[in-house]
Short mmCIF file of C-alpha atoms in Angstrom, two decimals:
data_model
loop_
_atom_site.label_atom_id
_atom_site.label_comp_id
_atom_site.label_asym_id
_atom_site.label_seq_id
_atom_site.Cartn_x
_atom_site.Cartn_y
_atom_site.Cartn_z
CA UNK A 1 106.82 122.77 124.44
CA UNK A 2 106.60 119.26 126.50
CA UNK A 3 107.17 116.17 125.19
CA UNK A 4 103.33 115.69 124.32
CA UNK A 5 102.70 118.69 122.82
CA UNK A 6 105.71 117.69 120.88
CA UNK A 7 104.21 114.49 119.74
CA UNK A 8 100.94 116.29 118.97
CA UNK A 9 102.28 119.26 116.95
CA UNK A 10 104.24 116.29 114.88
CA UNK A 11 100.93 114.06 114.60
CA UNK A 12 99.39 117.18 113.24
CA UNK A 13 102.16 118.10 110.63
CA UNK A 14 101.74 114.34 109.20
CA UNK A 15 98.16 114.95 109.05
CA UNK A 16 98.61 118.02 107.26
CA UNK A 17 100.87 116.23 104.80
CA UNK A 18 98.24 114.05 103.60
CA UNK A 19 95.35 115.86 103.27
CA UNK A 20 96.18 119.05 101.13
CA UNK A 21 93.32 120.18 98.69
CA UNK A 22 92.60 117.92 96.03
CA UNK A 23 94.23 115.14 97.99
CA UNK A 24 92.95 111.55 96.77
CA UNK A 25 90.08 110.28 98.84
CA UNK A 26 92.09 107.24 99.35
CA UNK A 27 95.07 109.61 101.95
CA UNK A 28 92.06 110.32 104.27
CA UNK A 29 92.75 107.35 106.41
CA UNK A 30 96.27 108.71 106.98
CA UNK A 31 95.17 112.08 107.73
CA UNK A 32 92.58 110.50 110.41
CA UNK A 33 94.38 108.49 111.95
CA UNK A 34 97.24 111.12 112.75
CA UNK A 35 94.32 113.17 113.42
CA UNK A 36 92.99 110.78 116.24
CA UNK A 37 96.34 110.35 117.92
CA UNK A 38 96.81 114.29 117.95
CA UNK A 39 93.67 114.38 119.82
CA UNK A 40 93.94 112.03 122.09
CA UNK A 41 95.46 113.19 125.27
CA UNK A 42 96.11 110.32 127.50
CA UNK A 43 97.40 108.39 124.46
CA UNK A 44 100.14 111.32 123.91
CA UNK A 45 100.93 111.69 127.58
CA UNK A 46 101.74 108.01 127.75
CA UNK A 47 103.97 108.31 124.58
CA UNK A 48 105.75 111.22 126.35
CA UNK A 49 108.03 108.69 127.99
CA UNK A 50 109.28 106.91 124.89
CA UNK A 51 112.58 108.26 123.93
CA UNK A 52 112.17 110.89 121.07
CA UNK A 53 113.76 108.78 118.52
CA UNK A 54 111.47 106.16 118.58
CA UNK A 55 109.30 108.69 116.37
CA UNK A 56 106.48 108.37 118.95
CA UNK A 57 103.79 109.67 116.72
CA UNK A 58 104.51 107.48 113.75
CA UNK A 59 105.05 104.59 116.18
CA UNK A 60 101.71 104.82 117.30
CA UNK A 61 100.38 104.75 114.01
CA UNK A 62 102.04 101.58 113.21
CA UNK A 63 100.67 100.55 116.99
CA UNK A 64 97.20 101.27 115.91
CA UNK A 65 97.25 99.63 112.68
CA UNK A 66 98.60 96.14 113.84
CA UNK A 67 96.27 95.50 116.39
CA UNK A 68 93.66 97.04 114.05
CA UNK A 69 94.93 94.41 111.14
CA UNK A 70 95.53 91.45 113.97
CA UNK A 71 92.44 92.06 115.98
CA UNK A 72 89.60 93.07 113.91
CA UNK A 73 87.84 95.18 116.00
CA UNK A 74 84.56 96.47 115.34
CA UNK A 75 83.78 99.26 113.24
CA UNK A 76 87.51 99.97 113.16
CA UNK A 77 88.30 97.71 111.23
CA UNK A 78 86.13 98.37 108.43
CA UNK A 79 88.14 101.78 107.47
CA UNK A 80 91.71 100.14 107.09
CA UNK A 81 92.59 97.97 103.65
CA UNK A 82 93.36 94.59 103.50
CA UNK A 83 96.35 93.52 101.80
CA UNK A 84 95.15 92.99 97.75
CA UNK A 85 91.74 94.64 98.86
CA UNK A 86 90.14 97.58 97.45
CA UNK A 87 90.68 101.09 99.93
CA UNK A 88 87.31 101.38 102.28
CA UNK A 89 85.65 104.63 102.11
CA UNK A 90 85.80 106.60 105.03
CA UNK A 91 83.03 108.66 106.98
CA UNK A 92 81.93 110.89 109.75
CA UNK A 93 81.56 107.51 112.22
CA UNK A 94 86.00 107.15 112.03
CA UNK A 95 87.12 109.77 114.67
CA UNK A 96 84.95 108.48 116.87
CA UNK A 97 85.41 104.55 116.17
CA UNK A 98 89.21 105.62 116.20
CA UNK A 99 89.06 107.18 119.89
CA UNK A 100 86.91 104.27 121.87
CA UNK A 101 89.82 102.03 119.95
CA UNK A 102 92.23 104.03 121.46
CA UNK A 103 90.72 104.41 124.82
CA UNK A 104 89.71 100.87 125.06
CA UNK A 105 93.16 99.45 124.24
CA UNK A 106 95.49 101.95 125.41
CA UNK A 107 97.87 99.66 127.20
CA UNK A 108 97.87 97.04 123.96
CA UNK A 109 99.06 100.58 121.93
CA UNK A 110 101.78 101.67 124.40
CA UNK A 111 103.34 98.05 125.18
CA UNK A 112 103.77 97.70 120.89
CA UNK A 113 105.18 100.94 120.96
CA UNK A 114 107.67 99.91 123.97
CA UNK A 115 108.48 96.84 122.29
CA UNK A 116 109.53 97.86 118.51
CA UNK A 117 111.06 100.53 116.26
CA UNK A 118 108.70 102.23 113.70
CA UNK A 119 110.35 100.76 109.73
CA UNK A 120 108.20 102.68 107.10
CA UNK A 121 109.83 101.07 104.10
CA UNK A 122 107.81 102.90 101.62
CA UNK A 123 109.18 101.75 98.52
CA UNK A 124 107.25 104.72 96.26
CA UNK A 125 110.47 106.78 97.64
CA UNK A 126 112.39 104.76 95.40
CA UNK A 127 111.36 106.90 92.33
CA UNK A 128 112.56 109.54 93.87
CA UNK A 129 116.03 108.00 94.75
CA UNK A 130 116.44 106.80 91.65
CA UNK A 131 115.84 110.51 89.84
CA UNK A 132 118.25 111.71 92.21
CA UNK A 133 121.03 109.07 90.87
CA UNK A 134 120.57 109.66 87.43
CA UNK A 135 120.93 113.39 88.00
CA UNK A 136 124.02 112.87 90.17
CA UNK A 137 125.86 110.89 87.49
CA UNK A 138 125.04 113.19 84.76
CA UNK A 139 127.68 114.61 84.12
CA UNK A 140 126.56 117.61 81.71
CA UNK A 141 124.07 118.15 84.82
CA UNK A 142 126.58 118.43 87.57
CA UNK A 143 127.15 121.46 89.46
CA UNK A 144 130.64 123.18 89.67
CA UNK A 145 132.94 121.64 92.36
CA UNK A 146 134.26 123.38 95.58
CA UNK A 147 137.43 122.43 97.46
CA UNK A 148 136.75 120.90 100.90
CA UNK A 149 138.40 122.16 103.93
CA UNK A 150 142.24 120.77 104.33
CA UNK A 151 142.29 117.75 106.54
CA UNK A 152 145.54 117.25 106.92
CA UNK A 153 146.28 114.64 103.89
CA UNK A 154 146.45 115.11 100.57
CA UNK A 155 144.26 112.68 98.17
CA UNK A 156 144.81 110.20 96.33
CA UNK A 157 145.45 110.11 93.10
CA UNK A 158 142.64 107.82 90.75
CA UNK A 159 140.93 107.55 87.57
CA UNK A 160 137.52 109.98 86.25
CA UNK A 161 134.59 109.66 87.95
CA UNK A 162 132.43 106.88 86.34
CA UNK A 163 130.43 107.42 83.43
CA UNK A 164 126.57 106.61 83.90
CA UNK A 165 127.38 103.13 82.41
CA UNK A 166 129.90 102.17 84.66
CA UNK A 167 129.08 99.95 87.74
CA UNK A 168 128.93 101.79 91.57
CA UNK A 169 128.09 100.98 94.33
CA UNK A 170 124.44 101.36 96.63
CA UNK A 171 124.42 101.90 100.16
CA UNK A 172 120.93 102.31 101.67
CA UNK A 173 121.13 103.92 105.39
CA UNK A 174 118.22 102.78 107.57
CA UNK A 175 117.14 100.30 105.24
CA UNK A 176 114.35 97.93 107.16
CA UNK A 177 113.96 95.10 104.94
CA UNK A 178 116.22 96.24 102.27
CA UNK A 179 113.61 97.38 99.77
CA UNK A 180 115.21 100.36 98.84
CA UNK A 181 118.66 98.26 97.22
CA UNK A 182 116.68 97.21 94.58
CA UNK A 183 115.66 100.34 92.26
CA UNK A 184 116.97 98.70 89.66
CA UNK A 185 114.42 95.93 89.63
CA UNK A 186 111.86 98.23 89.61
CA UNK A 187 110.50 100.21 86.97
CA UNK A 188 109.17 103.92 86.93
CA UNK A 189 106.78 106.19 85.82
CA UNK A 190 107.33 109.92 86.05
CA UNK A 191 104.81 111.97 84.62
CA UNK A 192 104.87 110.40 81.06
CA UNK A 193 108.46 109.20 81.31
CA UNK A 194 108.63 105.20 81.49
CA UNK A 195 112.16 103.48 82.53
CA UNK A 196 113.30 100.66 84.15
CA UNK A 197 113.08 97.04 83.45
CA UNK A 198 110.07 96.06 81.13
CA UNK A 199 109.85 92.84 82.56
CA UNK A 200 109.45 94.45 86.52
CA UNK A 201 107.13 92.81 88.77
CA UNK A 202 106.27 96.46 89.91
CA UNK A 203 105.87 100.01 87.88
CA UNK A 204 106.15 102.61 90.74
CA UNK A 205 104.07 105.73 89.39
CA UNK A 206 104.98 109.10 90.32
CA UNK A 207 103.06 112.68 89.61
CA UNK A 208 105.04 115.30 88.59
CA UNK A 209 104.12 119.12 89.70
CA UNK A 210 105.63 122.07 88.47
CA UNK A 211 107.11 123.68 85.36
CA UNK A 212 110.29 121.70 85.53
CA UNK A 213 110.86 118.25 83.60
CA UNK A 214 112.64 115.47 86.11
CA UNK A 215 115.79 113.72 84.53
CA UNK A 216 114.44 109.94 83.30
CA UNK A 217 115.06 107.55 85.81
CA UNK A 218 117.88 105.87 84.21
CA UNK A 219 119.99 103.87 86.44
CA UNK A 220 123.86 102.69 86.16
CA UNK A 221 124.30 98.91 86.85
CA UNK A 222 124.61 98.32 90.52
CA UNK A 223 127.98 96.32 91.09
CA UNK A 224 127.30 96.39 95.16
CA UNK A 225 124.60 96.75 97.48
CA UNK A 226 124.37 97.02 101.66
CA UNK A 227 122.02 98.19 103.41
CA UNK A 228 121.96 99.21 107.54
CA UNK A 229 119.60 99.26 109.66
CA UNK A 230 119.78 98.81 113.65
CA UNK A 231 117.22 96.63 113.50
CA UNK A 232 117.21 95.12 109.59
CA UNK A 233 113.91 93.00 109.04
CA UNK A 234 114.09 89.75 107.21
CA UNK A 235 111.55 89.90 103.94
CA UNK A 236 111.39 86.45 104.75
CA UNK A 237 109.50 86.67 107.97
CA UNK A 238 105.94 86.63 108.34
CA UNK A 239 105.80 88.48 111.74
CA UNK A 240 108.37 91.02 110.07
CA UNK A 241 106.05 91.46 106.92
CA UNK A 242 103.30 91.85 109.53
CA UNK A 243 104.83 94.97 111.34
CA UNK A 244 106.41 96.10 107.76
CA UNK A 245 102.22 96.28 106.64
CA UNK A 246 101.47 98.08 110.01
CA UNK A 247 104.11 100.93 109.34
CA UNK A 248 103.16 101.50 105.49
CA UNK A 249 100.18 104.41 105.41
CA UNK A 250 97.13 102.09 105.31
CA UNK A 251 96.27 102.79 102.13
CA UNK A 252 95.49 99.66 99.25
CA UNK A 253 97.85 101.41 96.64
CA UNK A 254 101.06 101.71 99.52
CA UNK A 255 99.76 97.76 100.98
CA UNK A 256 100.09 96.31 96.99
CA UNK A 257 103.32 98.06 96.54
CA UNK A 258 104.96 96.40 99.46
CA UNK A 259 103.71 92.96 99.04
CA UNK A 260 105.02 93.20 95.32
CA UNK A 261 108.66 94.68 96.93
CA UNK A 262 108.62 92.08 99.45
CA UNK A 263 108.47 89.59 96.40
CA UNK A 264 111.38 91.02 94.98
CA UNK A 265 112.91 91.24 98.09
CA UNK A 266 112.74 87.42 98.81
CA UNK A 267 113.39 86.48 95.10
CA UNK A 268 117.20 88.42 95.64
CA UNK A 269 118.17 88.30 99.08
CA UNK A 270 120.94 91.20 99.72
CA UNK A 271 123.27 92.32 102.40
CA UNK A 272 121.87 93.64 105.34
CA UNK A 273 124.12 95.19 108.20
CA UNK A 274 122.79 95.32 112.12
CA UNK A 275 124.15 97.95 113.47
CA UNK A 276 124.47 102.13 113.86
CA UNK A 277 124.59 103.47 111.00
CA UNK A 278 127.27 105.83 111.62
CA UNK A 279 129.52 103.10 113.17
CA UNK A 280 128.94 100.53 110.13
CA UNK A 281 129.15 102.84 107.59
CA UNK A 282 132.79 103.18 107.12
CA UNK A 283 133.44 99.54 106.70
CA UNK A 284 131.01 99.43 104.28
CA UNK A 285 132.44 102.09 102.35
CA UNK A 286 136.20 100.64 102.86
CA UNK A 287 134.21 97.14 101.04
CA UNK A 288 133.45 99.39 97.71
CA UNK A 289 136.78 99.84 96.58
CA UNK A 290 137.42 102.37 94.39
CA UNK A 291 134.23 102.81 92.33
CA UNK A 292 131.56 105.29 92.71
CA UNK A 293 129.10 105.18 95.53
CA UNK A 294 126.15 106.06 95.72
CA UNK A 295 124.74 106.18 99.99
CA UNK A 296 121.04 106.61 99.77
CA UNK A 297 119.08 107.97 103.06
CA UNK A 298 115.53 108.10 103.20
CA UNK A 299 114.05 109.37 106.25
CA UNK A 300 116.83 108.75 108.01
CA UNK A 301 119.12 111.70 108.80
CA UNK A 302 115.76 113.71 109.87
CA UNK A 303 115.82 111.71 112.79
CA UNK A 304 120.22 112.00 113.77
CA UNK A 305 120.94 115.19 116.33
CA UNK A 306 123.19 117.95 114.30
CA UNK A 307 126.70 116.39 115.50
CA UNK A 308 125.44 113.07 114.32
CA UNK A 309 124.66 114.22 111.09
CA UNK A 310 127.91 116.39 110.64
CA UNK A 311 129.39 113.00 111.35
CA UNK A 312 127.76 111.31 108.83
CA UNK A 313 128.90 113.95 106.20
CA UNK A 314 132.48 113.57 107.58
CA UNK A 315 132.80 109.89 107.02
CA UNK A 316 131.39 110.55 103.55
CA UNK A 317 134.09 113.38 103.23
CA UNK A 318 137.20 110.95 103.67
CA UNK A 319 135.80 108.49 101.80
CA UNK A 320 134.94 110.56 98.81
CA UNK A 321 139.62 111.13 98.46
CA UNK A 322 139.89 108.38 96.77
CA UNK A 323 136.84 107.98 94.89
CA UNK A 324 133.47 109.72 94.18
CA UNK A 325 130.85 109.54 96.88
CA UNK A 326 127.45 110.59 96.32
CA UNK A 327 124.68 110.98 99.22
CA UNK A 328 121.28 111.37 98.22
CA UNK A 329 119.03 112.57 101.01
CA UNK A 330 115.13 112.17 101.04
CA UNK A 331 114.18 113.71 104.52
CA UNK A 332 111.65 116.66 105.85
CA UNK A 333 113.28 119.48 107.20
CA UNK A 334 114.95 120.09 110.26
CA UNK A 335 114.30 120.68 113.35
CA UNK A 336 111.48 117.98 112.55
CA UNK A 337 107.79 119.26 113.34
CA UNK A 338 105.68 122.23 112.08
CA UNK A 339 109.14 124.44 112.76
CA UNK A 340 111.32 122.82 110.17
CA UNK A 341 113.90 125.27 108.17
CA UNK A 342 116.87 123.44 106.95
CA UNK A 343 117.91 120.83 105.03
CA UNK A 344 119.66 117.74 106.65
CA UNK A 345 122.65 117.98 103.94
CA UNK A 346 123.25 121.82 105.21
CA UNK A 347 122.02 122.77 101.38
CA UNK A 348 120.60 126.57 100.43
CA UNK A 349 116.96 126.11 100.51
CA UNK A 350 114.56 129.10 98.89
CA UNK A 351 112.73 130.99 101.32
CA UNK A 352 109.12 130.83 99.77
CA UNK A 353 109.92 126.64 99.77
CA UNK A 354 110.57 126.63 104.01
CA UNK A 355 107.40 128.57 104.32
CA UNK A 356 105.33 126.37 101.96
CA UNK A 357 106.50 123.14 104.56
CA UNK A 358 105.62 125.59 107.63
CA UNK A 359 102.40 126.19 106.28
CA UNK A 360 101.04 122.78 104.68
CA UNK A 361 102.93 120.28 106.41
CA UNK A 362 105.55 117.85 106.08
CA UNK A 363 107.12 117.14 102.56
CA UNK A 364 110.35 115.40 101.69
CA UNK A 365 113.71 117.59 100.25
CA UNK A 366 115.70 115.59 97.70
CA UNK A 367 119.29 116.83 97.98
CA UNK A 368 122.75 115.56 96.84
CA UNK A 369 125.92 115.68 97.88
CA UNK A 370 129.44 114.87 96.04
CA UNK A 371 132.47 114.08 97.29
CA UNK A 372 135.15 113.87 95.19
CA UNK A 373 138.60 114.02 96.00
CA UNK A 374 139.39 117.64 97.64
CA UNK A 375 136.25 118.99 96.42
CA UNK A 376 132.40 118.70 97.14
CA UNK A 377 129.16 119.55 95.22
CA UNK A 378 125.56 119.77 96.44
CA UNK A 379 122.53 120.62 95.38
CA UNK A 380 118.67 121.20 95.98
CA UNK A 381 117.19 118.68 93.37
CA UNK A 382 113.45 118.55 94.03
CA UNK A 383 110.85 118.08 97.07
CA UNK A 384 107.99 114.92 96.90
CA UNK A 385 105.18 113.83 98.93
CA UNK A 386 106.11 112.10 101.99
CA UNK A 387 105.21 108.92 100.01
CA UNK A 388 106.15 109.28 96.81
CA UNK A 389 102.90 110.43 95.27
CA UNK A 390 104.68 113.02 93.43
CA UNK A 391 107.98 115.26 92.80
CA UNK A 392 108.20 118.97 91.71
CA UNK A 393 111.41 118.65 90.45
CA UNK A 394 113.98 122.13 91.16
CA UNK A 395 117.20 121.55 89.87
#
């Protein structure tokens, strides 16, 4: 497969994602305008030459929407939300208002894509994160432990892991502006289970499919918090808020979630590292001390190569001999497009599940993985929509 057949077969699997029968009215936007790029040859065959973890595709996307938001082109325009505006309807005339945009301003579309990174910092993931760390320090819902390989050194000796009240510590990988270190200024809505701050400036709400009953969301304080990104945005910035608005799905709900995020964002500025993530991390880790961590990665580790990733689990490996490390991945499967069949974590997956993401397109795998002293845990704890619209929970 080329490059641009590549970019088309992954434009195609985020369409997919977002319009599934019975999907809101308000995801058709998405779905179109993933659609449009798919179909648009000399728009893909210019992307070719980006380097494939730029995300071309979802680049574009972003592309499309900031000149779209910046320039106000006409009837293009008309389709995409304004921040605190109500979601336009769309109709038979987008394809074709979407394609004469395209055409029209290819060079605009390719020289944004040249000169930035695509963030999506959806912050709806968050519910899902923060189910994932309430079932990870449960302790009458942890899995049974398994001793890690011998690496040479024995570990060190230390105290219990924590208890759900005690404080750890939050990592975020590929953070953007740092939304994601603040689930616990946020509070959720899971099916009919409330948690979270009552006082939040923002109730994240989250369907729940299925026969199985997600843990509550409840959090343990949150001593620390870092996140990395090799490009961090400042919530502070206007042009950064800007490109932040052009990578969310253009959708009213997603554009009202990250203005209220950005609020919290600004009103408790955090630690944010520049940097790769796999060369940062370890310092960061080393800064924890001895308490549990928690390392969050949401679409993140879909985009590292395989040595990268077993990299990634190695540095979480030492760290975990002298205290507990937890990482909680929420990525699609791997390799990423319509072919995806494993989990990024290495983790069992059910057969009829990988066929389900081959056949309806790209959902997100919640997984976790302990390390604790010699021994590791991991599980398959549910799969959600690729923003947070929902969780069929598995564990």
């Amino acid at each position: 497969m080329s490059a641009a057949e590549e970019i088309r077969a992954q434009a195609l699997e985020v369409a997919a994602g977002w319009s599934p029968d019975g999907a809101p009215e308000s995801w058709r936007l998405t779905a179109g305008l993933f659609e449009s790029i798919a179909a648009h040859q000399e728009l893909l065959d210019r992307l070719a030459s980006l380097p494939a973890d730029r995300l071309p595709a979802l680049l574009a996307s972003a592309a499309i929407s900031y000149l779209v938001r910046r320039d106000r082109p006409v009837p293009l325009a008309g389709y995409f939300p304004e921040p605190g505006g109500p979601q336009p309807r769309i109709d038979g005339g987008f394809p074709g208002a979407a394609r004469a945009f395209i055409s029209a301003r290819l060079d605009d579309i390719v020289a944004e894509c040249q000169g930035r990174r695509y963030q999506m910092n959806e912050v709806a993931r968050c519910t899902q994160i923060a189910l994932g760390i309430a079932a990870a320090m449960d302790p009458l819902a942890r899995p049974a432990s398994r001793a890690l390989p011998a690496s040479g050194a024995a570990p060190a000796a230390r105290a219990d892991p924590a208890s759900p009240a005690e404080p750890i510590g939050l990592a975020d990988l590929g953070t953007g502006a740092g939304l994601g270190l603040h689930l616990d200024r946020y509070r959720y809505l899971v099916g009919d289970q409330a948690s979270g701050p009552g006082t939040a400036a923002m109730t994240l709400s989250c369907d729940v499919r299925g026969s199985r009953r997600p843990p509550r969301a409840v959090l343990p304080p949150i001593a620390e918090r870092v996140g990395i990104d090799r490009h961090p945005l400042d919530p502070q910035d206007p042009a950064a808020r800007s490109w932040l608005e052009a990578c969310a799905p253009p959708e009213a709900s997603a554009l009202a979630r990250l203005a209220a995020a950005i609020g919290v964002a600004r009103r408790y500025p955090v630690r944010l590292l520049a940097g790769d993530v796999l060369g940062a991390l370890p310092g960061v880790l080393d800064r924890f001390g001895t308490r549990h961590v928690i390392v969050t990665d949401a679409y993140l580790a879909v985009f590292l190569s395989p040595p990268q990733r077993g990299e990634l689990a190695a540095i979480l490996a030492r760290a975990g001999r002298t205290r507990p490390v937890t990482w909680l991945s929420l990525d699609p499967l791997v390799p990423l497009g319509p072919s995806g069949r494993d989990s990024v974590q290495g983790i069992p997956l059910p057969g009829a599940l990988v066929r389900d993401y081959q056949r309806d397109g790209v959902f997100a795998v919640l997984g976790e993985r302990t390390f604790d002293g010699g021994t590791q845990r991991s599980r398959l704890l549910a799969r959600a929509h690729p923003s947070g619209e929902w969780v069929e929970w598995l564990a």
